[in-house]
Tab-separated table of C-alpha atoms and ligand atoms in Angstrom:
chain	number	residue	atom	x	y	z
E	1	UNK	CA	76.279	20.499	-188.530
E	2	UNK	CA	72.719	19.242	-188.771
E	3	UNK	CA	71.592	17.720	-192.078
E	4	UNK	CA	69.223	20.691	-192.307
E	5	UNK	CA	71.629	23.192	-190.786
E	6	UNK	CA	72.298	25.419	-193.831
E	7	UNK	CA	70.091	28.344	-192.899
E	8	UNK	CA	71.069	28.366	-189.227
E	9	UNK	CA	73.844	30.441	-187.789
E	10	UNK	CA	73.726	28.875	-184.344
E	11	UNK	CA	73.406	25.274	-183.258
E	12	UNK	CA	70.374	24.077	-181.339
E	13	UNK	CA	70.463	24.027	-177.575
E	14	UNK	CA	71.330	20.580	-176.274
E	15	UNK	CA	68.015	20.366	-174.438
E	16	UNK	CA	66.312	20.953	-177.796
E	17	UNK	CA	68.264	18.132	-179.393
E	18	UNK	CA	67.071	15.864	-176.683
E	19	UNK	CA	63.480	17.087	-176.778
E	20	UNK	CA	63.206	17.034	-180.551
E	21	UNK	CA	64.718	13.641	-181.156
E	22	UNK	CA	62.680	10.515	-181.795
E	23	UNK	CA	65.553	8.092	-182.365
E	24	UNK	CA	64.986	6.507	-178.985
E	25	UNK	CA	61.706	5.036	-180.198
E	26	UNK	CA	61.663	5.292	-183.992
E	27	UNK	CA	64.789	3.140	-184.390
E	28	UNK	CA	62.244	0.353	-184.393
E	29	UNK	CA	61.600	1.399	-188.003
E	30	UNK	CA	65.175	0.872	-189.244
E	31	UNK	CA	64.248	-2.008	-191.538
E	32	UNK	CA	61.287	-0.231	-193.103
E	33	UNK	CA	63.357	2.923	-193.508
E	34	UNK	CA	66.122	1.090	-195.347
E	35	UNK	CA	63.748	-0.920	-197.517
E	36	UNK	CA	61.897	2.300	-198.386
E	37	UNK	CA	65.181	4.033	-199.205
E	38	UNK	CA	66.358	1.160	-201.396
E	39	UNK	CA	63.115	1.309	-203.378
E	40	UNK	CA	63.447	5.089	-203.626
E	41	UNK	CA	67.068	4.759	-204.823
E	42	UNK	CA	66.065	2.204	-207.461
E	43	UNK	CA	63.274	4.458	-208.621
E	44	UNK	CA	65.652	7.434	-208.931
E	45	UNK	CA	67.904	5.291	-211.166
E	46	UNK	CA	65.014	3.987	-213.235
E	47	UNK	CA	63.857	7.546	-213.851
E	48	UNK	CA	67.342	8.751	-214.755
E	49	UNK	CA	67.533	11.031	-211.710
E	50	UNK	CA	70.563	9.115	-210.434
E	51	UNK	CA	73.044	7.264	-212.622
E	52	UNK	CA	73.117	3.501	-212.231
E	53	UNK	CA	76.555	3.781	-210.698
E	54	UNK	CA	75.345	6.265	-208.092
E	55	UNK	CA	72.304	4.122	-207.399
E	56	UNK	CA	74.401	1.009	-206.918
E	57	UNK	CA	76.680	2.689	-204.380
E	58	UNK	CA	73.686	3.914	-202.410
E	59	UNK	CA	71.807	0.633	-202.494
E	60	UNK	CA	74.865	-1.462	-201.626
E	61	UNK	CA	75.573	0.936	-198.784
E	62	UNK	CA	72.022	0.658	-197.469
E	63	UNK	CA	72.111	-3.129	-197.628
E	64	UNK	CA	75.345	-3.149	-195.688
E	65	UNK	CA	73.887	-0.821	-193.067
E	66	UNK	CA	70.898	-3.129	-192.647
E	67	UNK	CA	73.227	-6.054	-191.972
E	68	UNK	CA	75.314	-4.008	-189.582
E	69	UNK	CA	72.266	-2.873	-187.613
E	70	UNK	CA	71.067	-6.453	-187.370
E	71	UNK	CA	74.473	-7.546	-186.176
E	72	UNK	CA	74.271	-4.896	-183.452
E	73	UNK	CA	77.213	-3.000	-184.883
E	74	UNK	CA	75.526	0.365	-185.177
E	75	UNK	CA	74.872	2.911	-182.525
E	76	UNK	CA	72.299	5.551	-183.381
E	77	UNK	CA	72.983	9.095	-182.304
E	78	UNK	CA	70.609	11.520	-180.682
E	79	UNK	CA	72.207	14.421	-182.533
E	80	UNK	CA	70.864	12.999	-185.837
E	81	UNK	CA	67.377	13.214	-184.397
E	82	UNK	CA	65.516	10.298	-185.932
E	83	UNK	CA	65.984	6.993	-187.713
E	84	UNK	CA	65.762	8.628	-191.147
E	85	UNK	CA	68.596	11.099	-190.615
E	86	UNK	CA	70.678	8.609	-188.660
E	87	UNK	CA	70.630	6.179	-191.554
E	88	UNK	CA	71.273	8.932	-194.096
E	89	UNK	CA	74.283	10.087	-192.074
E	90	UNK	CA	75.634	6.540	-191.691
E	91	UNK	CA	75.180	6.068	-195.446
E	92	UNK	CA	77.045	9.235	-196.318
E	93	UNK	CA	79.879	8.352	-193.960
E	94	UNK	CA	80.068	4.994	-195.685
E	95	UNK	CA	79.651	5.803	-199.379
E	96	UNK	CA	80.699	9.433	-199.450
E	97	UNK	CA	79.105	12.435	-201.216
E	98	UNK	CA	76.826	10.289	-203.365
E	99	UNK	CA	74.908	9.315	-200.211
E	100	UNK	CA	73.644	12.878	-200.075
E	101	UNK	CA	71.770	12.309	-203.340
E	102	UNK	CA	69.417	9.725	-201.807
E	103	UNK	CA	67.071	12.368	-200.449
E	104	UNK	CA	66.404	13.771	-203.951
E	105	UNK	CA	62.656	13.983	-204.672
E	106	UNK	CA	61.823	12.901	-201.141
E	107	UNK	CA	61.020	14.478	-197.799
E	108	UNK	CA	61.102	13.011	-194.331
E	109	UNK	CA	57.364	13.583	-194.399
E	110	UNK	CA	56.645	10.976	-197.065
E	111	UNK	CA	59.538	8.885	-195.745
E	112	UNK	CA	58.159	8.554	-192.218
E	113	UNK	CA	54.653	7.952	-193.557
E	114	UNK	CA	55.829	5.068	-195.741
E	115	UNK	CA	57.884	3.607	-192.883
E	116	UNK	CA	54.885	3.556	-190.563
E	117	UNK	CA	52.630	2.042	-193.205
E	118	UNK	CA	55.186	-0.668	-194.016
E	119	UNK	CA	55.560	-1.448	-190.319
E	120	UNK	CA	51.830	-1.521	-189.673
E	121	UNK	CA	51.046	-3.675	-192.699
E	122	UNK	CA	53.471	-6.300	-191.448
E	123	UNK	CA	52.168	-6.125	-187.898
E	124	UNK	CA	48.510	-6.306	-188.939
E	125	UNK	CA	49.386	-9.490	-190.826
E	126	UNK	CA	51.043	-10.847	-187.669
E	127	UNK	CA	47.997	-9.976	-185.588
E	128	UNK	CA	45.706	-11.611	-188.149
E	129	UNK	CA	47.683	-14.835	-187.699
E	130	UNK	CA	47.351	-14.595	-183.905
E	131	UNK	CA	43.612	-13.980	-184.235
E	132	UNK	CA	43.265	-16.949	-186.553
E	133	UNK	CA	45.094	-19.166	-184.049
E	134	UNK	CA	42.731	-18.010	-181.340
E	135	UNK	CA	39.704	-18.650	-183.565
E	136	UNK	CA	40.973	-22.165	-184.274
E	137	UNK	CA	41.362	-22.831	-180.545
E	138	UNK	CA	37.830	-21.601	-179.916
E	139	UNK	CA	36.546	-24.081	-182.492
E	140	UNK	CA	38.448	-26.920	-180.787
E	141	UNK	CA	37.087	-25.927	-177.387
E	142	UNK	CA	33.561	-25.704	-178.752
E	143	UNK	CA	33.781	-29.149	-180.286
E	144	UNK	CA	34.785	-30.571	-176.906
E	145	UNK	CA	31.905	-28.844	-175.184
E	146	UNK	CA	28.820	-29.261	-177.356
E	147	UNK	CA	27.200	-31.180	-174.506
E	148	UNK	CA	28.585	-29.121	-171.618
E	149	UNK	CA	25.591	-27.519	-169.965
E	150	UNK	CA	25.952	-24.232	-168.139
E	151	UNK	CA	23.819	-21.287	-167.096
E	152	UNK	CA	23.492	-18.397	-169.514
E	153	UNK	CA	23.326	-15.072	-167.687
E	154	UNK	CA	21.866	-11.646	-168.033
E	155	UNK	CA	22.807	-9.079	-165.378
E	156	UNK	CA	25.088	-11.857	-164.118
E	157	UNK	CA	21.914	-13.566	-162.884
E	158	UNK	CA	21.073	-17.072	-164.019
E	159	UNK	CA	18.800	-16.678	-167.026
E	160	UNK	CA	18.475	-19.665	-169.372
E	161	UNK	CA	20.498	-22.838	-169.804
E	162	UNK	CA	22.953	-22.958	-172.677
E	163	UNK	CA	25.984	-25.024	-173.636
E	164	UNK	CA	29.601	-23.998	-173.167
E	165	UNK	CA	30.112	-24.512	-176.913
E	166	UNK	CA	27.398	-21.950	-177.580
E	167	UNK	CA	29.045	-19.505	-175.181
E	168	UNK	CA	32.460	-20.003	-176.782
E	169	UNK	CA	31.045	-19.655	-180.280
E	170	UNK	CA	29.649	-16.259	-179.271
E	171	UNK	CA	33.259	-15.169	-178.757
E	172	UNK	CA	34.233	-16.869	-181.992
E	173	UNK	CA	31.861	-14.541	-183.797
E	174	UNK	CA	33.240	-11.476	-181.993
E	175	UNK	CA	36.837	-12.344	-182.823
E	176	UNK	CA	35.840	-13.189	-186.361
E	177	UNK	CA	34.454	-9.676	-186.775
E	178	UNK	CA	37.685	-8.365	-185.267
E	179	UNK	CA	39.532	-10.314	-187.916
E	180	UNK	CA	37.558	-8.844	-190.788
E	181	UNK	CA	37.761	-5.376	-189.208
E	182	UNK	CA	41.550	-5.653	-189.256
E	183	UNK	CA	41.481	-6.848	-192.848
E	184	UNK	CA	39.524	-3.725	-193.761
E	185	UNK	CA	42.013	-1.611	-191.858
E	186	UNK	CA	44.857	-3.358	-193.672
E	187	UNK	CA	43.348	-2.395	-197.002
E	188	UNK	CA	43.271	1.286	-196.047
E	189	UNK	CA	46.820	1.073	-194.667
E	190	UNK	CA	47.964	-0.404	-197.958
E	191	UNK	CA	48.365	2.984	-199.714
E	192	UNK	CA	51.790	4.265	-200.718
E	193	UNK	CA	52.599	7.787	-199.492
E	194	UNK	CA	56.196	7.757	-200.791
E	195	UNK	CA	56.688	10.152	-203.662
E	196	UNK	CA	54.473	12.782	-202.052
E	197	UNK	CA	57.493	14.902	-201.140
E	198	UNK	CA	57.043	17.370	-198.315
E	199	UNK	CA	53.415	18.076	-199.199
E	200	UNK	CA	53.060	19.212	-202.807
E	201	UNK	CA	54.663	16.448	-204.841
E	202	UNK	CA	57.982	16.952	-206.593
E	203	UNK	CA	59.441	18.597	-209.686
E	204	UNK	CA	61.116	15.326	-210.652
E	205	UNK	CA	59.377	12.983	-213.005
E	206	UNK	CA	59.260	10.092	-210.522
E	207	UNK	CA	57.584	6.698	-210.879
E	208	UNK	CA	55.305	6.033	-207.956
E	209	UNK	CA	53.830	2.910	-209.553
E	210	UNK	CA	57.317	1.442	-209.550
E	211	UNK	CA	57.709	2.380	-205.877
E	212	UNK	CA	54.371	0.757	-205.047
E	213	UNK	CA	55.409	-2.382	-206.862
E	214	UNK	CA	58.803	-2.517	-205.113
E	215	UNK	CA	57.314	-1.944	-201.679
E	216	UNK	CA	54.251	-4.163	-202.315
E	217	UNK	CA	51.598	-1.518	-201.852
E	218	UNK	CA	48.260	-2.199	-203.537
E	219	UNK	CA	47.380	1.456	-203.990
E	220	UNK	CA	49.015	4.883	-204.169
E	221	UNK	CA	47.862	7.829	-202.057
E	222	UNK	CA	46.048	9.937	-204.594
E	223	UNK	CA	46.672	13.343	-203.038
E	224	UNK	CA	50.169	14.131	-201.769
E	225	UNK	CA	48.933	16.608	-199.190
E	226	UNK	CA	46.723	13.893	-197.715
E	227	UNK	CA	49.534	11.330	-198.019
E	228	UNK	CA	51.796	13.160	-195.562
E	229	UNK	CA	49.107	14.669	-193.335
E	230	UNK	CA	46.896	11.890	-192.116
E	231	UNK	CA	47.381	9.146	-189.594
E	232	UNK	CA	43.813	7.898	-189.779
E	233	UNK	CA	45.108	4.426	-190.579
E	234	UNK	CA	46.921	4.442	-187.210
E	235	UNK	CA	43.755	5.582	-185.459
E	236	UNK	CA	41.733	2.946	-187.271
E	237	UNK	CA	44.194	0.245	-186.297
E	238	UNK	CA	44.230	1.254	-182.625
E	239	UNK	CA	40.412	1.393	-182.704
E	240	UNK	CA	40.307	-2.141	-184.075
E	241	UNK	CA	42.870	-3.193	-181.442
E	242	UNK	CA	40.735	-1.532	-178.758
E	243	UNK	CA	37.737	-3.584	-179.847
E	244	UNK	CA	39.812	-6.789	-179.825
E	245	UNK	CA	40.990	-5.835	-176.334
E	246	UNK	CA	37.455	-5.141	-175.231
E	247	UNK	CA	36.437	-8.638	-176.356
E	248	UNK	CA	39.464	-10.173	-174.648
E	249	UNK	CA	38.696	-8.287	-171.453
E	250	UNK	CA	35.109	-9.567	-171.364
E	251	UNK	CA	36.239	-13.156	-171.828
E	252	UNK	CA	38.949	-12.627	-169.179
E	253	UNK	CA	36.413	-11.167	-166.784
E	254	UNK	CA	34.215	-14.232	-167.237
E	255	UNK	CA	37.147	-16.546	-166.668
E	256	UNK	CA	38.062	-14.640	-163.501
E	257	UNK	CA	34.482	-15.026	-162.281
E	258	UNK	CA	34.269	-18.694	-163.302
E	259	UNK	CA	37.566	-19.295	-161.512
E	260	UNK	CA	36.269	-17.932	-158.200
E	261	UNK	CA	35.369	-20.422	-155.458
E	262	UNK	CA	31.829	-19.045	-155.639
E	263	UNK	CA	31.396	-20.183	-159.240
E	264	UNK	CA	34.029	-22.901	-159.485
E	265	UNK	CA	33.363	-23.541	-163.182
E	266	UNK	CA	36.988	-23.757	-164.322
E	267	UNK	CA	40.403	-24.899	-163.255
E	268	UNK	CA	43.161	-22.677	-164.593
E	269	UNK	CA	46.391	-24.449	-165.391
E	270	UNK	CA	49.219	-23.871	-162.911
E	271	UNK	CA	51.429	-22.650	-165.750
E	272	UNK	CA	49.005	-19.779	-166.401
E	273	UNK	CA	48.280	-18.840	-162.774
E	274	UNK	CA	50.265	-17.119	-160.061
E	275	UNK	CA	50.525	-17.286	-156.300
E	276	UNK	CA	50.468	-14.848	-153.418
E	277	UNK	CA	53.543	-13.671	-151.547
E	278	UNK	CA	51.666	-13.884	-148.240
E	279	UNK	CA	48.697	-16.239	-148.575
E	280	UNK	CA	50.015	-19.743	-149.245
E	281	UNK	CA	46.695	-21.102	-150.478
E	282	UNK	CA	46.228	-18.575	-153.268
E	283	UNK	CA	46.159	-19.368	-156.969
E	284	UNK	CA	45.336	-16.173	-158.785
E	285	UNK	CA	44.156	-15.526	-162.338
E	286	UNK	CA	46.760	-12.778	-162.844
E	287	UNK	CA	47.121	-13.431	-166.555
E	288	UNK	CA	43.429	-12.848	-167.235
E	289	UNK	CA	43.517	-9.760	-165.023
E	290	UNK	CA	46.552	-8.345	-166.786
E	291	UNK	CA	45.000	-8.815	-170.225
E	292	UNK	CA	41.933	-7.007	-168.843
E	293	UNK	CA	44.254	-4.269	-167.594
E	294	UNK	CA	46.019	-3.963	-170.969
E	295	UNK	CA	42.640	-3.033	-172.418
E	296	UNK	CA	42.715	0.193	-170.446
E	297	UNK	CA	46.205	0.877	-171.715
E	298	UNK	CA	45.173	0.321	-175.339
E	299	UNK	CA	42.097	2.552	-174.924
E	300	UNK	CA	44.517	5.160	-173.560
E	301	UNK	CA	46.628	4.798	-176.696
E	302	UNK	CA	43.539	5.390	-178.816
E	303	UNK	CA	42.708	8.562	-176.916
E	304	UNK	CA	46.370	9.552	-177.169
E	305	UNK	CA	46.537	9.411	-180.976
E	306	UNK	CA	43.060	10.878	-181.450
E	307	UNK	CA	44.045	13.839	-179.313
E	308	UNK	CA	47.401	14.301	-181.039
E	309	UNK	CA	45.701	14.469	-184.443
E	310	UNK	CA	42.810	16.663	-183.360
E	311	UNK	CA	42.808	20.090	-185.031
E	312	UNK	CA	46.220	19.730	-186.681
E	313	UNK	CA	46.371	21.938	-189.734
E	314	UNK	CA	47.618	20.275	-192.936
E	315	UNK	CA	50.230	19.057	-193.667
E	316	UNK	CA	52.944	17.563	-191.433
E	317	UNK	CA	53.329	18.923	-187.915
E	318	UNK	CA	55.911	17.775	-185.436
E	319	UNK	CA	53.116	16.682	-183.109
E	320	UNK	CA	52.802	13.704	-185.416
E	321	UNK	CA	56.191	12.352	-184.353
E	322	UNK	CA	54.402	11.237	-181.181
E	323	UNK	CA	52.164	8.870	-183.187
E	324	UNK	CA	54.668	6.044	-182.896
E	325	UNK	CA	54.482	5.757	-179.125
E	326	UNK	CA	50.811	4.711	-178.914
E	327	UNK	CA	51.130	2.720	-182.129
E	328	UNK	CA	54.113	0.613	-181.054
E	329	UNK	CA	52.689	0.136	-177.582
E	330	UNK	CA	49.369	-1.062	-178.998
E	331	UNK	CA	51.001	-3.489	-181.422
E	332	UNK	CA	53.226	-4.979	-178.712
E	333	UNK	CA	50.457	-5.320	-176.158
E	334	UNK	CA	47.731	-6.652	-178.419
E	335	UNK	CA	50.127	-9.274	-179.763
E	336	UNK	CA	51.222	-10.554	-176.370
E	337	UNK	CA	47.645	-10.429	-175.083
E	338	UNK	CA	46.300	-12.518	-177.959
E	339	UNK	CA	49.127	-15.005	-177.686
E	340	UNK	CA	48.961	-15.542	-173.940
E	341	UNK	CA	45.162	-15.474	-173.839
E	342	UNK	CA	45.035	-18.371	-176.274
E	343	UNK	CA	47.522	-20.375	-174.221
E	344	UNK	CA	45.672	-19.653	-170.996
E	345	UNK	CA	42.399	-20.713	-172.597
E	346	UNK	CA	43.547	-24.002	-174.088
E	347	UNK	CA	45.143	-25.074	-170.817
E	348	UNK	CA	42.024	-24.205	-168.788
E	349	UNK	CA	39.650	-27.036	-167.843
E	350	UNK	CA	35.894	-26.753	-167.503
E	351	UNK	CA	34.431	-28.308	-164.368
E	352	UNK	CA	31.482	-29.689	-166.258
E	353	UNK	CA	29.620	-31.127	-163.260
E	354	UNK	CA	29.706	-27.829	-161.394
E	355	UNK	CA	28.543	-25.942	-164.458
E	356	UNK	CA	25.621	-28.271	-164.940
E	357	UNK	CA	24.742	-28.185	-161.237
E	358	UNK	CA	24.495	-24.407	-161.440
E	359	UNK	CA	21.638	-24.718	-163.920
E	360	UNK	CA	19.507	-26.561	-161.318
E	361	UNK	CA	18.788	-23.487	-159.249
E	362	UNK	CA	17.617	-20.109	-160.429
E	363	UNK	CA	14.448	-21.211	-162.256
E	364	UNK	CA	16.298	-21.303	-165.543
E	365	UNK	CA	13.423	-23.213	-167.162
E	366	UNK	CA	10.784	-20.615	-166.238
E	367	UNK	CA	10.727	-19.132	-169.739
E	368	UNK	CA	10.223	-22.617	-171.156
E	369	UNK	CA	7.166	-23.117	-168.912
E	370	UNK	CA	5.761	-19.784	-170.093
E	371	UNK	CA	6.385	-20.821	-173.722
E	372	UNK	CA	4.632	-24.138	-173.016
E	373	UNK	CA	1.481	-22.378	-171.853
E	374	UNK	CA	1.641	-19.885	-174.718
E	375	UNK	CA	1.787	-22.756	-177.197
E	376	UNK	CA	-1.430	-24.103	-175.633
E	377	UNK	CA	-3.093	-20.844	-176.639
E	378	UNK	CA	-2.530	-18.671	-173.586
E	379	UNK	CA	-1.288	-15.148	-174.509
E	380	UNK	CA	2.428	-14.926	-173.618
E	381	UNK	CA	1.931	-12.004	-171.222
E	382	UNK	CA	-0.606	-14.071	-169.301
E	383	UNK	CA	1.594	-17.172	-169.230
E	384	UNK	CA	4.509	-14.988	-168.059
E	385	UNK	CA	2.365	-13.851	-165.113
E	386	UNK	CA	1.212	-17.420	-164.312
E	387	UNK	CA	4.810	-18.685	-164.253
E	388	UNK	CA	5.824	-15.660	-162.175
E	389	UNK	CA	3.305	-16.839	-159.579
E	390	UNK	CA	4.706	-20.371	-159.780
E	391	UNK	CA	8.235	-19.036	-159.163
E	392	UNK	CA	7.008	-17.100	-156.158
E	393	UNK	CA	5.312	-20.251	-154.849
E	394	UNK	CA	8.548	-22.198	-155.329
E	395	UNK	CA	10.609	-19.547	-153.505
E	396	UNK	CA	8.165	-19.548	-150.592
E	397	UNK	CA	8.224	-23.357	-150.424
E	398	UNK	CA	11.921	-23.728	-151.080
E	399	UNK	CA	11.454	-25.729	-154.279
E	400	UNK	CA	12.569	-25.727	-157.891
E	401	UNK	CA	10.094	-25.815	-160.762
E	402	UNK	CA	11.346	-29.344	-161.483
E	403	UNK	CA	10.281	-30.427	-157.985
E	404	UNK	CA	6.617	-29.571	-158.556
E	405	UNK	CA	4.105	-32.387	-158.954
E	406	UNK	CA	1.633	-32.387	-161.815
E	407	UNK	CA	-1.083	-31.520	-159.239
E	408	UNK	CA	0.877	-28.409	-158.269
E	409	UNK	CA	1.275	-27.461	-161.939
E	410	UNK	CA	-2.472	-27.890	-162.475
E	411	UNK	CA	-3.223	-25.647	-159.525
E	412	UNK	CA	-1.712	-22.752	-161.567
E	413	UNK	CA	-3.265	-23.613	-164.948
E	414	UNK	CA	-5.340	-26.429	-166.351
E	415	UNK	CA	-3.427	-26.133	-169.637
E	416	UNK	CA	-0.627	-28.299	-168.201
E	417	UNK	CA	-0.386	-31.943	-169.263
E	418	UNK	CA	1.918	-34.692	-167.947
E	419	UNK	CA	4.498	-33.868	-170.653
E	420	UNK	CA	5.435	-30.646	-168.828
E	421	UNK	CA	7.585	-32.656	-166.421
E	422	UNK	CA	9.706	-33.870	-169.325
E	423	UNK	CA	9.710	-30.547	-171.186
E	424	UNK	CA	11.288	-28.599	-168.335
E	425	UNK	CA	14.348	-30.803	-167.951
E	426	UNK	CA	17.379	-28.606	-168.566
E	427	UNK	CA	18.639	-30.755	-171.473
E	428	UNK	CA	15.245	-30.428	-173.141
E	429	UNK	CA	15.150	-26.678	-172.523
E	430	UNK	CA	18.380	-26.442	-174.526
E	431	UNK	CA	17.326	-28.861	-177.252
E	432	UNK	CA	13.963	-27.167	-177.719
E	433	UNK	CA	15.629	-23.907	-178.823
E	434	UNK	CA	15.010	-24.551	-182.484
E	435	UNK	CA	15.379	-21.026	-183.900
E	436	UNK	CA	18.334	-20.423	-186.174
E	437	UNK	CA	21.367	-19.287	-184.164
E	438	UNK	CA	20.093	-20.807	-180.908
E	439	UNK	CA	21.844	-22.922	-178.285
E	440	UNK	CA	20.497	-26.335	-179.361
E	441	UNK	CA	23.112	-28.838	-180.427
E	442	UNK	CA	22.230	-28.888	-184.119
E	443	UNK	CA	22.449	-25.100	-184.297
E	444	UNK	CA	25.761	-24.999	-182.468
E	445	UNK	CA	27.178	-27.709	-184.729
E	446	UNK	CA	26.088	-25.565	-187.661
E	447	UNK	CA	27.964	-22.589	-186.181
E	448	UNK	CA	31.070	-24.701	-185.680
E	449	UNK	CA	30.862	-25.896	-189.288
E	450	UNK	CA	30.583	-22.322	-190.563
E	451	UNK	CA	33.466	-21.309	-188.312
E	452	UNK	CA	35.634	-24.075	-189.731
E	453	UNK	CA	34.749	-22.947	-193.249
E	454	UNK	CA	35.832	-19.417	-192.358
E	455	UNK	CA	39.170	-20.690	-191.114
E	456	UNK	CA	39.541	-22.771	-194.283
X	1	LIG	N1	60.907	12.092	-186.820
X	1	LIG	C1	59.847	12.666	-187.605
X	1	LIG	C2	58.549	11.957	-187.258
X	1	LIG	O1	58.616	10.885	-186.767
X	1	LIG	C3	60.126	12.541	-189.051
X	1	LIG	C4	59.428	13.537	-189.910
X	1	LIG	C5	60.056	14.857	-189.732
X	1	LIG	N2	59.573	15.818	-190.654
X	1	LIG	C6	59.713	17.116	-190.434
X	1	LIG	N3	59.213	17.911	-191.323
X	1	LIG	N4	60.240	17.580	-189.349
X	1	LIG	O2	57.476	12.456	-187.479
């Protein structure tokens, strides 16, 4: 008979058992389920709802079950539907009738909610560590590349010269926001739903503060109907993971481009590259591509959970059992992506000469020439047009701005002085960016210092 079978006169069809069950995937929550049940059992004793003797049998039984699961001695059964009822059944088989008292003042609705929150809190903390490791690697890379000159792009067209450290520190700031976004999400996940019962609370005089203390929750869900109904913390987490993925995918895309023969800015380490089964010469950036691909999968998970939760009436609905699939998949994939991305990055080498060479063409100092004229009093719009003419002249004569003689400069404007030839050197174009947050070395060093302070 099912644990809930009292009011049924017929057993469920076997196809229903199979369809209804979640044990195949929610067994991942066995530890959280047992820890939650132990806290619940202790609370029932503390409140005089169970005798100490009853409580001890239950708690000892649960602790034994935890060990047995970890030793691989337990086989979960589809007929007991989910992890919660499997463990309750195993407990009752082990400790006898008293095991049936564990579910007093509790529902699977608050039970599953607390399990998921316990799981997610732990995993967010794991992901925060991975993000911090990545941030630390970005700082190291930046420090090694404060003088590495490369083109900055807009529209993937050479725009203005920057340093690789500046480029990397842009990602540092993105991942730093991801970090704080996850911390915020952690705070909203850190609410205890246990004690909510099915939806309305319970007739027992329970102690939810004690439960929160036992299970290390900072807050208690204030409204029991809300406690069992919402999965917004799951949605928020997958949103934050989607944004992390989006950032990873942009960096991966750049690495893939930099790794092409056309760019040739980086050398990926052999240990983080793969070959082709037909073309012997190939060395492919599969790892970067796969992380980029995982982004689509994680976005799919976000759409999955958003759509599951859309329009569900309060409180619990069985639809919500499906929440674990996108959640677990997101946790697993964001973790491996962050880990492997960091490894791929720290083993990658910049081809500094090629990067610098790429700043020679593409008139990357044109804006600096326009600024030069504007500083001599010419309105910026006018100087923009003058330099536009100079660029056109250069294209027609197959020259760079740096190749022009002072006579050629003067033929476009008599505001030019000899110093223009020095001012338009790529190094000087970078160093002359004096505004706060710019690519000049002192600004980038400032960013690195702030980044190190953040990491502590
Ligand atoms: N396996 C269920 C889930 O994961 C547990 C909650 C079941 N509650 C219920 N009222 N049927 O959502």
